[in-house]
mmCIF file of C-alpha atoms and ligand atoms in Angstrom:
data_model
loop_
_atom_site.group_PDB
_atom_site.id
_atom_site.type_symbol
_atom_site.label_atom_id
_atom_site.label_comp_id
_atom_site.label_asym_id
_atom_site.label_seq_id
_atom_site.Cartn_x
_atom_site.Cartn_y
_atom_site.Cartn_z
ATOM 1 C CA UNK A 1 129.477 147.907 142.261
ATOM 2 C CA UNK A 2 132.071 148.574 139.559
ATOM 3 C CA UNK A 3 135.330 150.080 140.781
ATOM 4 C CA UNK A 4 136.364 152.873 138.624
ATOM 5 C CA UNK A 5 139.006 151.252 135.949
ATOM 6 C CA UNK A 6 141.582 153.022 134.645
ATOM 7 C CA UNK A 7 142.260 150.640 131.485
ATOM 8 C CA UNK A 8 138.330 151.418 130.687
ATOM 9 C CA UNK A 9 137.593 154.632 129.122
ATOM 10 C CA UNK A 10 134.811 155.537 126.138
ATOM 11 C CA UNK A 11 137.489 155.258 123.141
ATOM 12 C CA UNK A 12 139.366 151.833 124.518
ATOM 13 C CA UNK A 13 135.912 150.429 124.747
ATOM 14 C CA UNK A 14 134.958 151.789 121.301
ATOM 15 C CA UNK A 15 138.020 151.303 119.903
ATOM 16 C CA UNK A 16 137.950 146.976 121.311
ATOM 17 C CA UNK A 17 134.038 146.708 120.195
ATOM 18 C CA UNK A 18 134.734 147.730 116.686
ATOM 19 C CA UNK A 19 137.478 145.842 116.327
ATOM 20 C CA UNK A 20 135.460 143.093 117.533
ATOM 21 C CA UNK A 21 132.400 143.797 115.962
ATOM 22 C CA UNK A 22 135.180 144.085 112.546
ATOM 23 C CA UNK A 23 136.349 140.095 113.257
ATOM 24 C CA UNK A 24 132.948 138.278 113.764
ATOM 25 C CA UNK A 25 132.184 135.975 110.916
ATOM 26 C CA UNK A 26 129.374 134.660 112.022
ATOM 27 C CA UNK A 27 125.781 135.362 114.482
ATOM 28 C CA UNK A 28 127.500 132.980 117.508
ATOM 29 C CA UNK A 29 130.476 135.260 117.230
ATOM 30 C CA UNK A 30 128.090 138.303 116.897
ATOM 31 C CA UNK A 31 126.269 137.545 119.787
ATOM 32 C CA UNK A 32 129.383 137.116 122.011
ATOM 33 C CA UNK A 33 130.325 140.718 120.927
ATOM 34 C CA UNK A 34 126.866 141.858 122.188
ATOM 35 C CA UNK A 35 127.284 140.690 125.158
ATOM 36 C CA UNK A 36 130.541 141.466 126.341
ATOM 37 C CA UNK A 37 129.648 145.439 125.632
ATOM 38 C CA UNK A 38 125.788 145.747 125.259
ATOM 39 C CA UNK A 39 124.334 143.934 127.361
ATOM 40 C CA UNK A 40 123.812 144.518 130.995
ATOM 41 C CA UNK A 41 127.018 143.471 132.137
ATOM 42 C CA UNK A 42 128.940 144.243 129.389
ATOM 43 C CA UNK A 43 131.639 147.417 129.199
ATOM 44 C CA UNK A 44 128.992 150.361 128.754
ATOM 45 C CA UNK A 45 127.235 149.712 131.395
ATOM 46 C CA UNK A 46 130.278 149.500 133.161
ATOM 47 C CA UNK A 47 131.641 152.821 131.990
ATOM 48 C CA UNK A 48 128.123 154.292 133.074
ATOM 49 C CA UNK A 49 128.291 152.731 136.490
ATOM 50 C CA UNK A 50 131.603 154.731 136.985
ATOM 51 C CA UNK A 51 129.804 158.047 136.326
ATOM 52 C CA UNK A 52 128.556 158.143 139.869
ATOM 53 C CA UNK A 53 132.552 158.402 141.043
ATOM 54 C CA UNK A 54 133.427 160.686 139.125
ATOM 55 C CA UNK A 55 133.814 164.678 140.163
ATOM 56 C CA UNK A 56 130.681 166.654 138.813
ATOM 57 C CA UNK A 57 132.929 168.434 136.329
ATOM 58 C CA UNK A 58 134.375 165.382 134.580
ATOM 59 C CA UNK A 59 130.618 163.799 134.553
ATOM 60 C CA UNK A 60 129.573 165.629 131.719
ATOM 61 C CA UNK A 61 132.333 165.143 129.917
ATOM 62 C CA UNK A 62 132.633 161.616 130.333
ATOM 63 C CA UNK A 63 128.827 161.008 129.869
ATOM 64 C CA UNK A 64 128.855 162.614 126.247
ATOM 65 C CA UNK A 65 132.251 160.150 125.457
ATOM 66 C CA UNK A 66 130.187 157.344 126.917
ATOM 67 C CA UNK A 67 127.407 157.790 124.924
ATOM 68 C CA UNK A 68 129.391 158.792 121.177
ATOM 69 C CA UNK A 69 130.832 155.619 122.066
ATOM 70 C CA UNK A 70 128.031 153.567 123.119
ATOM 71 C CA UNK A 71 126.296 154.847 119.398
ATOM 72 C CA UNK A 72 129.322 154.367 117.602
ATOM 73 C CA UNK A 73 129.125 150.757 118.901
ATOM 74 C CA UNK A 74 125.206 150.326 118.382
ATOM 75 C CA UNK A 75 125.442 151.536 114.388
ATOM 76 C CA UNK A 76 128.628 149.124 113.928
ATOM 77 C CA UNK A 77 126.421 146.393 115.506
ATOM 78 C CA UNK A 78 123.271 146.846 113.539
ATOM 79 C CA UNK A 79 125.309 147.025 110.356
ATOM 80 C CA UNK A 80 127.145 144.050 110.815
ATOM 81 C CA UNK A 81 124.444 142.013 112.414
ATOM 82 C CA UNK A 82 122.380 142.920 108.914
ATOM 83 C CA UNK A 83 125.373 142.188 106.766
ATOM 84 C CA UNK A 84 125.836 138.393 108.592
ATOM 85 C CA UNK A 85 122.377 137.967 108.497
ATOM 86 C CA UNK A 86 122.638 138.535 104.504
ATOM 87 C CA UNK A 87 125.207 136.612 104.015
ATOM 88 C CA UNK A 88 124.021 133.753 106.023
ATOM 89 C CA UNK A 89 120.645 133.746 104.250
ATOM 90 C CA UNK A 90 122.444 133.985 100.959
ATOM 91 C CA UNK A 91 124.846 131.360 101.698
ATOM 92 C CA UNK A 92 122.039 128.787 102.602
ATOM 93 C CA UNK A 93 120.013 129.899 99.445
ATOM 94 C CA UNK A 94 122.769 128.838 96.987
ATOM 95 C CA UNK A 95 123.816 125.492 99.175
ATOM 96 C CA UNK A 96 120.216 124.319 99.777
ATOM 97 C CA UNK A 97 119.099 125.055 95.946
ATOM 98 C CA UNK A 98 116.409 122.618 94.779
ATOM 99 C CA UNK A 99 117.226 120.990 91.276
ATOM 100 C CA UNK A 100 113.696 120.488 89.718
ATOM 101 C CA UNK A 101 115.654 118.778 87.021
ATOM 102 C CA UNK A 102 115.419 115.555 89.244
ATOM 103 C CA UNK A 103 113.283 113.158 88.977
ATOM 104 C CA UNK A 104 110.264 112.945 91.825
ATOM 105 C CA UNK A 105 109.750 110.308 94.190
ATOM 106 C CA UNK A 106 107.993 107.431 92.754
ATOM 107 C CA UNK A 107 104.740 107.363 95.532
ATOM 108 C CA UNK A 108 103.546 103.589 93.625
ATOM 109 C CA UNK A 109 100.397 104.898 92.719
ATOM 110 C CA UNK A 110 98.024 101.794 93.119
ATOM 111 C CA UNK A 111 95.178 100.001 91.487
ATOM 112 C CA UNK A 112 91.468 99.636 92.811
ATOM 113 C CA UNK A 113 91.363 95.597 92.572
ATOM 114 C CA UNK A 114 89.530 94.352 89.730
ATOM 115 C CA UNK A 115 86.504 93.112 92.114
ATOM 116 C CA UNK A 116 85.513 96.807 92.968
ATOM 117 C CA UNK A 117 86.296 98.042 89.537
ATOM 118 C CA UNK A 118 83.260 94.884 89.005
ATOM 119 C CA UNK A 119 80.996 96.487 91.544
ATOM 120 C CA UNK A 120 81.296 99.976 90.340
ATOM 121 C CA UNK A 121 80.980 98.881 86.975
ATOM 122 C CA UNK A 122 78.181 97.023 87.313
ATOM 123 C CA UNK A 123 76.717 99.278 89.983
ATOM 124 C CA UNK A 124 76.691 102.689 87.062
ATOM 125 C CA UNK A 125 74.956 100.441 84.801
ATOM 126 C CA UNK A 126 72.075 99.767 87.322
ATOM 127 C CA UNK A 127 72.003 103.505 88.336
ATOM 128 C CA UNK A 128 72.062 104.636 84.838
ATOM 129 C CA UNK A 129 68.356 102.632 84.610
ATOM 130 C CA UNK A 130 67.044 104.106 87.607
ATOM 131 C CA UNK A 131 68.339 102.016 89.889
ATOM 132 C CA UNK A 132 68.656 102.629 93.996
ATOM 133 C CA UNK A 133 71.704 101.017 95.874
ATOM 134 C CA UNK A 134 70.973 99.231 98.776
ATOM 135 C CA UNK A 135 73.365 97.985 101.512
ATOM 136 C CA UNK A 136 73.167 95.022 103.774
ATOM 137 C CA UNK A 137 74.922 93.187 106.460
ATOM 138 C CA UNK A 138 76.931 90.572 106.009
ATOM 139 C CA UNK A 139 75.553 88.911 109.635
ATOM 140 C CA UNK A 140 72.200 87.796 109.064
ATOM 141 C CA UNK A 141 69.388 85.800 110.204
ATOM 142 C CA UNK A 142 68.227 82.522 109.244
ATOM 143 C CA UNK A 143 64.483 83.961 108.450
ATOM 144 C CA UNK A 144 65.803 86.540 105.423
ATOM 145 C CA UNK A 145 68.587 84.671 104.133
ATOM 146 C CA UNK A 146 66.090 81.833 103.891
ATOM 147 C CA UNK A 147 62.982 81.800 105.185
ATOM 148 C CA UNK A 148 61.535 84.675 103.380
ATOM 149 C CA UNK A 149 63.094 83.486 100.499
ATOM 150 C CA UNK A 150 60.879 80.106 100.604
ATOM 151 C CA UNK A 151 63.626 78.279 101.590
ATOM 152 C CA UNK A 152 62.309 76.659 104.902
ATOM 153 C CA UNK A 153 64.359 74.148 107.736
ATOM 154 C CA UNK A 154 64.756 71.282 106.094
ATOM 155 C CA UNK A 155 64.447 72.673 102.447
ATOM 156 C CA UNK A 156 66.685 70.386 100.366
ATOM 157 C CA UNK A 157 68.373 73.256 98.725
ATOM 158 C CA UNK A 158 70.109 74.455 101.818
ATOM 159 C CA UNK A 159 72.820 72.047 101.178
ATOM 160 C CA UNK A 160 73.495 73.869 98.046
ATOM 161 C CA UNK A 161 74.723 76.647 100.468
ATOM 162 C CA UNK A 162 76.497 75.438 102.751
ATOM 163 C CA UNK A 163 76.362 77.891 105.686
ATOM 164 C CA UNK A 164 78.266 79.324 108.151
ATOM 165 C CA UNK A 165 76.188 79.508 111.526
ATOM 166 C CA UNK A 166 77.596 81.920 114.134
ATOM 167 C CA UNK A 167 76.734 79.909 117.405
ATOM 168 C CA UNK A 168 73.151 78.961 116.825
ATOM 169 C CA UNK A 169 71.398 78.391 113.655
ATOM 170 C CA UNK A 170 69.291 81.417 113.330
ATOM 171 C CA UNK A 171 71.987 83.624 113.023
ATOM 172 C CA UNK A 172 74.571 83.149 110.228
ATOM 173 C CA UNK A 173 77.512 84.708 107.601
ATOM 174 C CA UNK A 174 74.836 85.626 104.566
ATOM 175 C CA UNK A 175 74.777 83.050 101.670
ATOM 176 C CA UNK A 176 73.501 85.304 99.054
ATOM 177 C CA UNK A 177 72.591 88.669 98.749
ATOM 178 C CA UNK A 178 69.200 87.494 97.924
ATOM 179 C CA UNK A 179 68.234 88.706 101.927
ATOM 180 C CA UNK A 180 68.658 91.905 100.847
ATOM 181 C CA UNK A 181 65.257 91.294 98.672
ATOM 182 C CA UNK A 182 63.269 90.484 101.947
ATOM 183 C CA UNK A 183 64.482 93.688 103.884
ATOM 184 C CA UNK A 184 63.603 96.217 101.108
ATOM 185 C CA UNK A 185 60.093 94.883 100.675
ATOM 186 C CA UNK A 186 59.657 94.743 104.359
ATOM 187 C CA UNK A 187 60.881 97.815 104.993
ATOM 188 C CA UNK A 188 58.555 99.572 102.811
ATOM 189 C CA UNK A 189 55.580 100.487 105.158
ATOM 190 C CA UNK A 190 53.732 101.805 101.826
ATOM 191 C CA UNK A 191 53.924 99.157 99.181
ATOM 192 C CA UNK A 192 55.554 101.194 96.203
ATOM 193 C CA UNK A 193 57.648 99.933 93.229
ATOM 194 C CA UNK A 194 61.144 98.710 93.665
ATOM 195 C CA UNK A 195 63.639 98.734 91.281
ATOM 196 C CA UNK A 196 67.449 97.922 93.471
ATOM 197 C CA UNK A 197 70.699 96.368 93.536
ATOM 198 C CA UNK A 198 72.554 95.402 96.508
ATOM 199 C CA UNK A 199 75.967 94.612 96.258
ATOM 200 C CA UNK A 200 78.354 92.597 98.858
ATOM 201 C CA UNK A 201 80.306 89.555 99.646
ATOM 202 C CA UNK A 202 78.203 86.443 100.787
ATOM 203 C CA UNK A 203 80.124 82.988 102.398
ATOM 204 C CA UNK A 204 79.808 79.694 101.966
ATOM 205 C CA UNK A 205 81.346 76.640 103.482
ATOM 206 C CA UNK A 206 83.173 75.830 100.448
ATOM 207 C CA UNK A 207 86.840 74.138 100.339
ATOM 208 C CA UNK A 208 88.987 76.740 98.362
ATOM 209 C CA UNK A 209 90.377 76.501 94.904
ATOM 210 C CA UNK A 210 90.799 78.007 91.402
ATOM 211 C CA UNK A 211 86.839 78.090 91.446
ATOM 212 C CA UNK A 212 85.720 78.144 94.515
ATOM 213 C CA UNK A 213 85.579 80.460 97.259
ATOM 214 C CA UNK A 214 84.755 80.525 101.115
ATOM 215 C CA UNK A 215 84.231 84.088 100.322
ATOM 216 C CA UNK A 216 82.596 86.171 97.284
ATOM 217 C CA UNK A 217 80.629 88.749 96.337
ATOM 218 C CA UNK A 218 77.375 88.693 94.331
ATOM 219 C CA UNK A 219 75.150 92.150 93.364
ATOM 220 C CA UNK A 220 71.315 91.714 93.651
ATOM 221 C CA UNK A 221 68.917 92.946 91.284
ATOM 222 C CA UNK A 222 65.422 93.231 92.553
ATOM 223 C CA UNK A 223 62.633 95.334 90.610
ATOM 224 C CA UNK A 224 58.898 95.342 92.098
ATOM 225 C CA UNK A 225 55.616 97.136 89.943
ATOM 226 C CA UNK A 226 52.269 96.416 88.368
ATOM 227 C CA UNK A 227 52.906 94.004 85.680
ATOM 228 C CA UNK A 228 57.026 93.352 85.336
ATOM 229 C CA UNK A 229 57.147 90.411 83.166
ATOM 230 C CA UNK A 230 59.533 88.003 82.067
ATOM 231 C CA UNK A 231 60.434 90.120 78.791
ATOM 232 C CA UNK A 232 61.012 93.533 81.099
ATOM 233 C CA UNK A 233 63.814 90.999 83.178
ATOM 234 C CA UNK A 234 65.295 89.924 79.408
ATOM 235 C CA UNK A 235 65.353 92.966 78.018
ATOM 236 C CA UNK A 236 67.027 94.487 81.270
ATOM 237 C CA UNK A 237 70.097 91.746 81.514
ATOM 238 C CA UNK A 238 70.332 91.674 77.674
ATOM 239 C CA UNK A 239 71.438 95.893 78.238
ATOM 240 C CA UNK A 240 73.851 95.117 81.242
ATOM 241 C CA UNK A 241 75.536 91.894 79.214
ATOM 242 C CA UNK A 242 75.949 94.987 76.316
ATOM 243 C CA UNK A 243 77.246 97.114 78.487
ATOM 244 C CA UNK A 244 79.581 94.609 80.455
ATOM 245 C CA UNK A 245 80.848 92.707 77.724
ATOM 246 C CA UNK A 246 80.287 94.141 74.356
ATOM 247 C CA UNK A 247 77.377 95.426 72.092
ATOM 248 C CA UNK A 248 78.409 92.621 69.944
ATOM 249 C CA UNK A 249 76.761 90.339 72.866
ATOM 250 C CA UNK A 250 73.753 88.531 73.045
ATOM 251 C CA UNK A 251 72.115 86.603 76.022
ATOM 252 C CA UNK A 252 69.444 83.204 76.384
ATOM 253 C CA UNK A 253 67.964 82.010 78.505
ATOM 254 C CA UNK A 254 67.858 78.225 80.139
ATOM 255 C CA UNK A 255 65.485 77.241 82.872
ATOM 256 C CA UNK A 256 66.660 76.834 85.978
ATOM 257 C CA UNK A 257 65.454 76.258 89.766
ATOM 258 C CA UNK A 258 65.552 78.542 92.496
ATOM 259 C CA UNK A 259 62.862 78.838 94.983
ATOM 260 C CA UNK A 260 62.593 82.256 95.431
ATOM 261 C CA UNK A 261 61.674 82.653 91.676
ATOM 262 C CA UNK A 262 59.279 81.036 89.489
ATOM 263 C CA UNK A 263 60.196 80.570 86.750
ATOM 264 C CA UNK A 264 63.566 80.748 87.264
ATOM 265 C CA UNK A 265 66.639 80.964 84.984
ATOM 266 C CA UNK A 266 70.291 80.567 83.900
ATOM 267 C CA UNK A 267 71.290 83.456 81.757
ATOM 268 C CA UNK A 268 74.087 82.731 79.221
ATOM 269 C CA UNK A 269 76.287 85.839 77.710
ATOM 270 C CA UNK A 270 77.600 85.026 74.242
ATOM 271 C CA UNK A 271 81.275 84.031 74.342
ATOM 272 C CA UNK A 272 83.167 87.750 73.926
ATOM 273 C CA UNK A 273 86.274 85.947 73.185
ATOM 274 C CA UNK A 274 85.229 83.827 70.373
ATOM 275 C CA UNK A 275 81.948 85.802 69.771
ATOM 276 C CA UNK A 276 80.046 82.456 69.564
ATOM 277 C CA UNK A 277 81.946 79.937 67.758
ATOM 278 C CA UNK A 278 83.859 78.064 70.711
ATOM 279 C CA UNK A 279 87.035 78.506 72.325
ATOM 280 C CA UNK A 280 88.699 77.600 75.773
ATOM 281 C CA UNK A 281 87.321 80.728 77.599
ATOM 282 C CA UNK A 282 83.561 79.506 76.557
ATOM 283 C CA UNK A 283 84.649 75.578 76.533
ATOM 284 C CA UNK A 284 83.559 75.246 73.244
ATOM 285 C CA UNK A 285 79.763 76.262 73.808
ATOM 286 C CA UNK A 286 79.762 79.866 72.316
ATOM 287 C CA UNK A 287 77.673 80.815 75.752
ATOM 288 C CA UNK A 288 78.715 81.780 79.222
ATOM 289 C CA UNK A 289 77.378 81.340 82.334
ATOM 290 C CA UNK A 290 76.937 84.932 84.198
ATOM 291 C CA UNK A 291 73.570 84.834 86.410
ATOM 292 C CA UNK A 292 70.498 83.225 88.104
ATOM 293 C CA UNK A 293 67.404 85.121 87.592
ATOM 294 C CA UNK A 294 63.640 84.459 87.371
ATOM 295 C CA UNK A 295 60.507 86.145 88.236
ATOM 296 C CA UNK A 296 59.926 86.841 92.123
ATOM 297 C CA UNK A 297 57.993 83.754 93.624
ATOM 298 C CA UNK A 298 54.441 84.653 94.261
ATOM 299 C CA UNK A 299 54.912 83.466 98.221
ATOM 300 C CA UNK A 300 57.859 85.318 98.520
ATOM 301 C CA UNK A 301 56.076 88.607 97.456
ATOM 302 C CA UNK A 302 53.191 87.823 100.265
ATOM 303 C CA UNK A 303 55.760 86.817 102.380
ATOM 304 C CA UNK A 304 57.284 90.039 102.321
ATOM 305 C CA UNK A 305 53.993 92.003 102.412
ATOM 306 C CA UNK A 306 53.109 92.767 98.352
ATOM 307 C CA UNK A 307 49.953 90.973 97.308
ATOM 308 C CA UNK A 308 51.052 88.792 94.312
ATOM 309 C CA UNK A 309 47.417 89.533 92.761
ATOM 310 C CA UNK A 310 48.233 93.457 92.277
ATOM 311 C CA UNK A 311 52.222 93.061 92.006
ATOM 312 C CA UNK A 312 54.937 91.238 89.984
ATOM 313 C CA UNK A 313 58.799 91.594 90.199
ATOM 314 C CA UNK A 314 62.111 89.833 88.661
ATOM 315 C CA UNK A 315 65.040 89.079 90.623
ATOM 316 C CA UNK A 316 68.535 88.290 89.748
ATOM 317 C CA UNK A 317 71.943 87.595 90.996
ATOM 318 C CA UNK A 318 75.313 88.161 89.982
ATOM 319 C CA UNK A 319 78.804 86.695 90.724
ATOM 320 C CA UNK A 320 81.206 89.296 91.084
ATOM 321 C CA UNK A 321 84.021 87.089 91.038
ATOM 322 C CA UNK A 322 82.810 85.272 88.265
ATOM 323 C CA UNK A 323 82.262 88.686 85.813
ATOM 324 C CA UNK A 324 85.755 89.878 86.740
ATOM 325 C CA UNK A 325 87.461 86.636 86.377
ATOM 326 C CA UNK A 326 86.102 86.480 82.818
ATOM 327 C CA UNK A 327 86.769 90.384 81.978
ATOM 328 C CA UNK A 328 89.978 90.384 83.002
ATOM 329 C CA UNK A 329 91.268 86.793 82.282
ATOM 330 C CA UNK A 330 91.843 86.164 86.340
ATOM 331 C CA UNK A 331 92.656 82.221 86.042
ATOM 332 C CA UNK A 332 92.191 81.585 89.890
ATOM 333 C CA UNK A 333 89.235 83.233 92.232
ATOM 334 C CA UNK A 334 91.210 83.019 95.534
ATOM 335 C CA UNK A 335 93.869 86.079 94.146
ATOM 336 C CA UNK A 336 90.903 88.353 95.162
ATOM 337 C CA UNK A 337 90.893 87.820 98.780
ATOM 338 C CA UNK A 338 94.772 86.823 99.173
ATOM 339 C CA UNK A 339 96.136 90.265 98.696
ATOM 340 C CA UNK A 340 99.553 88.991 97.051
ATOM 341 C CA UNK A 341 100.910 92.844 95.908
ATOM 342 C CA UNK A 342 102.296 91.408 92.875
ATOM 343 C CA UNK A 343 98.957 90.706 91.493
ATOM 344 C CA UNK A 344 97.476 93.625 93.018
ATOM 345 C CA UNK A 345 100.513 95.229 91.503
ATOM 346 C CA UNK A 346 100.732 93.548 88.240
ATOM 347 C CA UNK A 347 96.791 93.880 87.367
ATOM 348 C CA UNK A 348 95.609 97.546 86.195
ATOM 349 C CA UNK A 349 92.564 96.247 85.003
ATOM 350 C CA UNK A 350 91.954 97.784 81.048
HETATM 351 N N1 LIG B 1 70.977 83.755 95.246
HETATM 352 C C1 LIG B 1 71.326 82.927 94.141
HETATM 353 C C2 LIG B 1 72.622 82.199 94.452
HETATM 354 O O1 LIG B 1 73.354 82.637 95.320
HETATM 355 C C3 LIG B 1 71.505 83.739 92.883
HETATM 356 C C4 LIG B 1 70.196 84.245 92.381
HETATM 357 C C5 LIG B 1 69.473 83.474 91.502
HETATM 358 C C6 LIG B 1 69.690 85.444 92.829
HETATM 359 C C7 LIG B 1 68.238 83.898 91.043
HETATM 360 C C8 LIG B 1 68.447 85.886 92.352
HETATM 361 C C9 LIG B 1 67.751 85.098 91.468
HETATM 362 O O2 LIG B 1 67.895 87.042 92.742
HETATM 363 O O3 LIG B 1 66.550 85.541 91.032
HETATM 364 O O4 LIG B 1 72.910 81.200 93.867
#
C-alpha cells in the first residue's frame, strides 16, 4: 500500500515524534501524537510497510533503525503520557480542594408534630404498665362503632356523634375508638384478660373551629380480668395524669354517662398551670377536663362474648388533641390537620 517515501526514514520520524511528543501540554494533544506515529496508520507502520521494497541487504539495516526508533518513540510516550497524567491529577487536586472550613448545608431538620409526640407519649406510658397496642380501621361498621357498644338505632346519644355514613348507614368514618373495644374481645376465641390501648383519629360531623374538629384522634384504654374495679381504673389514670402532666398532679372523678360503661365518668387533671388555684388555662376551676372513663357495661361484656358474672373491665378514652393542646399551649385544634409549615416549623414541642 505505502509507496516507499524518501522524506520518511527511522531518525526523521524519531526525530518529528519527539519533538512532538516534547510540545504536548495536554492528553488531547497526547493522543493526537499517538496517533499520527503509533497507531496503525501512523509513520511506523508506515516505515515497516516499506520494508517489503526494500533490497534484502538494506532490510536488516533498516529494520533495526525502525525499531531503535519505534522504542525511542514508545519510552518518550510512556514518560510523557505519565508526567501529563500527574500533572493533570495534581492540577485538579489543588483547584477542586474542599474547604471544610465552610459551613454545611442547612437540610431543615424537622419536627414530629406535637399530636404524634401525644400518641407516643401516651402510648410508652401504657406499654410501660403492660399494655398491648392495638390498631384499627378508620372505616367501620355501624354494629362495633355502636351496636356492640349498647348504642342501638335510634339510641338518643347518636346525635352526640354526629356521623359520617359512607353510602349506607351500616358502614361509616369511626366516631370513637371505642370499636376497637368490641374487636379485641371478639377476637379472642379463648376469653383471657385484656389490658390495651388503641390509638387513631375518629370523625365527626362537626363544623370546624378553635375547638372543634371534623377530624381527631382519641387513644382507647380497655383492660378485661377477674375482678378490675373502679379503684384499679383510678389508680391507673391517676399514674398516666403523673406521668403526662406532672407528679405534682392529682385527678377526681365526676359522674358521667356513657352507655358503654356503667358507671361512667369525667376525669379531671389538676390545673398544671396554676396547680389548683385558678387561672385562664383551667378557667378558674383548678381542674381540667382530660377523659371519659367508667367501668365496661355488663351487656357490652356479653355482647362481646365475656360473661359479666366471671369478668369485669374499665374503659377509657382520650382526646389527643385535647392533651396536646393543653401541653403545649396550642390555642386552636384545626393547626393539627392544616399543615401550615410555619407552625409545623415554629413548634418543637419541649
Ligand atoms: N368514646 C367516648 C367519646 O368519644 C370516650 C370514652 C368515654 C371512651 C368513656 C371510653 C369510655 O372507653 O369508657 O366521647
Amino acid at each position: 500500500m505505502s509507496e516507499i517515501n524518501e522524506n520518511l526514514t527511522p531518525e526523521s520520524v524519531q526525530q518529528e515524534a519527539l519533538a512532538e511528543i516534547g510540545k504536548a501540554q495536554s492528553a488531547s494533544e497526547l493522543s493526537e501524537v499517538y496517533n499520527a506515529f503509533l497507531s496503525k496508520k501512523g509513520k511506523l507502520s508506515q516505515l515497516m510497510a516499506m520494508m517489503g521494497k526494500l533490497a534484502k541487504e538494506e532490510k536488516a539495516k533498516f529494520g533495526k533503525a525502525v525499531n531503535e526508533a519505534k522504542q525511542a518513540i514508545t519510552e518518550a510516550f510512556a514518560k510523557k503520557k505519565e508526567e501529563s497524567e500527574k500533572k493533570e491529577l495534581s492540577e485538579r487536586l489543588s483547584k477542586e480542594k474542599i474547604d471544610i472550613s465552610l459551613p454545611g448545608y442547612d437540610f431543615g431538620v424537622g419536627h414530629i408534630n406535637p399530636y404524634y409526640q401525644v400518641i407516643d407519649e401516651v402510648t410508652d406510658v401504657f406499654v410501660s404498665m403492660g399494655y398491648e397496642v392495638i390498631g384499627g380501621t378508620e372505616v367501620e361498621s355501624d354494629h362495633f362503632n355502636f351496636e356492640l357498644l349498647n348504642v342501638p338505632k335510634d339510641h338518643p346519644s347518636r346525635d352526640m356523634q354526629d356521623t359520617f355514613y359512607l353510602g349506607n348507614v351500616e358502614k361509616l368514618l369511626r366516631t370513637q375508638t371505642s370499636a376497637a373495644q368490641a374487636h379485641t374481645m371478639l377476637e379472642k376465641e379463648v376469653k383471657t384478660p385484656i389490658k390495651m390501648i388503641s390509638p387513631g383519629k375518629v370523625y365527626r360531623r362537626d363544623d370546624d373551629d378553635m375547638t372543634h374538629s371534623h377530624q381527631f384522634a382519641q387513644i382507647e384504654g380497655l383492660v378485661v380480668d377477674k375482678k378490675v374495679s373502679l379503684s384499679d381504673l383510678k389508680g391507673t389514670l391517676e399514674l398516666f395524669a403523673k406521668k403526662m402532666f406532672g407528679e405534682k398532679r392529682e385527678i377526681r372523678l365526676r359522674s358521667s354517662y356513657f352507655p358503654f360503661t356503667e358507671p361512667s365518668v369525667e376525669v379531671d387533671v389538676s390545673c398544671f398551670n396554676c396547680g389548683g388555684k385558678g387561672c385562664a388555662i383551667c378557667k378558674g376551676s383548678g381542674w381540667i377536663e382530660i377523659l371519659g372513663a367508667g367501668m365496661v357495661n355488663p351487656k357490652v361484656l356479653s355482647d362481646c362474648g365475656y360473661d359479666p358474672n366471671e369478668w369485669s373491665g374499665f374503659a377509657f378514652g382520650v382526646g389527643v388533641e385535647r392533651v396536646a393542646m393543653l401541653r403545649y399551649g396550642i390555642d386552636d385544634i384545626r393547626r393539627f390537620y392544616q399543615n401550615d409549615v410555619r407552625f409545623l416549623k415554629d413548634f418543637k414541642g419541649e
